[in-house]
Amino acid sequence: MSSEWEPVIGLEVHCQLATKTKIFCSCPVETGSDPNTNVCPVCLGLPGALPVLSRDAVELAIQGALALNCEVQPASVFARKNYFYPDLPKGYQISQYDKPYALRGWLDIGGKRIGITRIHMEDDAGKSQHDGFRDSDRYTYVDLNRSGTPLIEIVSEPDVRSADEAVAYMTAVKQALEFAGVSLCDMEKGHLRCDANVSVRRKGEERFGTRTETKNVNSFRFLKQAIEYEIERQIGVLESGGRIVQETRLFDANSGETFSMRSKEDAHDYRYFPEPDLVPLRIGEKWLRAVSSAMPEMPQARRARFRSQYGLSEYDVDVLTATRDTADYFERAATAAGDAKAAANWVMGDLAAALKEAGKEIGACPVPAENLGALVRLIASGELSGKLAKEIFPKMFATGGAPAEIMEREGLKQISDAGAIEKIIDGIIAANPKQVEQFRGGKSTVLGFFTGQVMKATKGQANPGVVNALLAEKLK
Ligand code: ADP
Ligand code: MG
Ligand code: ZN
């Protein structure tokens, strides 16, 4: 990028709320059902069907607003946003327009604060699936299972100045919503989708340039690519004397480029008007207090507590609070272990590696946190050596079994009984007079030979501390 130019970026993030049912009817929100099976007259948009607002959806939306430091409004109004599309049978989306339910929030990304202008609630459209491109099978299929799924749209201020900042902001949004339990935030399932508004201006210029809006970017990588491409494209146009057209664009993941979809619609194109079938949403102080008191601990607070309560390093804390599932798992393991640092090492080390290899999320971890804690305890008590623990752990991962059971079954108990080890050592010393001679003659490296023999005799199960102490004594 030529350094004369400064990008200006604002993001609109659509987030699917984690409700069991749709926002205006009681149809289930599910992925994987047969097409057009989770539908009813309301979400099919049949004439005369009346929407009823879901209390669950509102409560999650409120928690989302609180997680993003927004001011929840005592009164907000649903509005119809009218447009035609085959997967929008009502002919309008129910959204909020000039009176959204949340305003004026922010999120910090590495020392910089990104403003959040507003959040509004809305319903999702259905899905169009375009089939092959041969003339004979050029069909588009419409699946309305998604129609009526509750969303919040989070609109940022144009405070973002680079693709990397955009990714950091989106990451922070995702983390906040995930910790608050507002959304499952599964980007592959489209729970989070982002529209990227991008313009560029000459450095020092105060006025913003004309922006384009790239729609429906659904991964961090694509977000970075789309914005970087768009910045370069706009600079190219401007430097060759052209003008930026305000338009809506799409990102093509194959080429990494954005392309024009349509000229940008204006608000008046949507003929917004207040939804006549719904009363204004009133969120009184009592309700707001009840919902906010049910908020789980947010990432920043949790990081601070992990540092002070467990004495963990900055790095450990960041890794362990990356997702709520990780943080929850770690805390359960640490409690069971009675040693937070040791539990942290296992979670970030062997467990993370095993999960990665198995392609599993920690939320679906085959090792219950309590079992990992128990493993740490067995090491601390000397019943297991670190080496044996590393042998047992993969078996815990494969079977979900508790470490004590596996030790029992596999006969992997560490031998710490000094009497038993002493007997073995006496035998080895008696059988190897030459090595004893060498050691006593000053060749201290022979000690390794004896340790090795003891380990061999005990299949690696002798407690190394006890072995070393006894050997030192006997070989004196
Ligand atoms: P619309 O609903 O038409 O997309 P909004 O006013 O809601 O318009 O703005 C949408 C997003 O565009 C916001 O995130 C805002 O920060 C961003 N934005 C507005 N102007 C610019 C600009 N000139 N360059 C980049 N982003 C902008
Ligand atoms: Mg927009
Ligand atoms: Zn329905």
Tab-separated table of C-alpha atoms and ligand atoms in Angstrom, residues 22 25-27 38-44 147, ligand 3:
chain	number	residue	atom	x	y	z
A	22	LYS	CA	-37.007	-18.775	16.162
A	25	CYS	CA	-42.526	-18.309	16.151
A	26	SER	CA	-41.829	-21.541	18.019
A	27	CYS	CA	-40.131	-23.454	15.184
A	38	ASN	CA	-38.698	-26.426	10.564
A	39	VAL	CA	-41.328	-24.026	9.279
A	40	CYS	CA	-44.790	-22.689	10.136
A	41	PRO	CA	-47.142	-20.036	8.742
A	42	VAL	CA	-45.213	-17.267	10.551
A	43	CYS	CA	-41.726	-18.033	9.217
A	44	LEU	CA	-43.128	-19.042	5.826
A	147	SER	CA	-36.119	-18.107	8.004
B	3	ZN	ZN	-42.044	-20.893	12.237
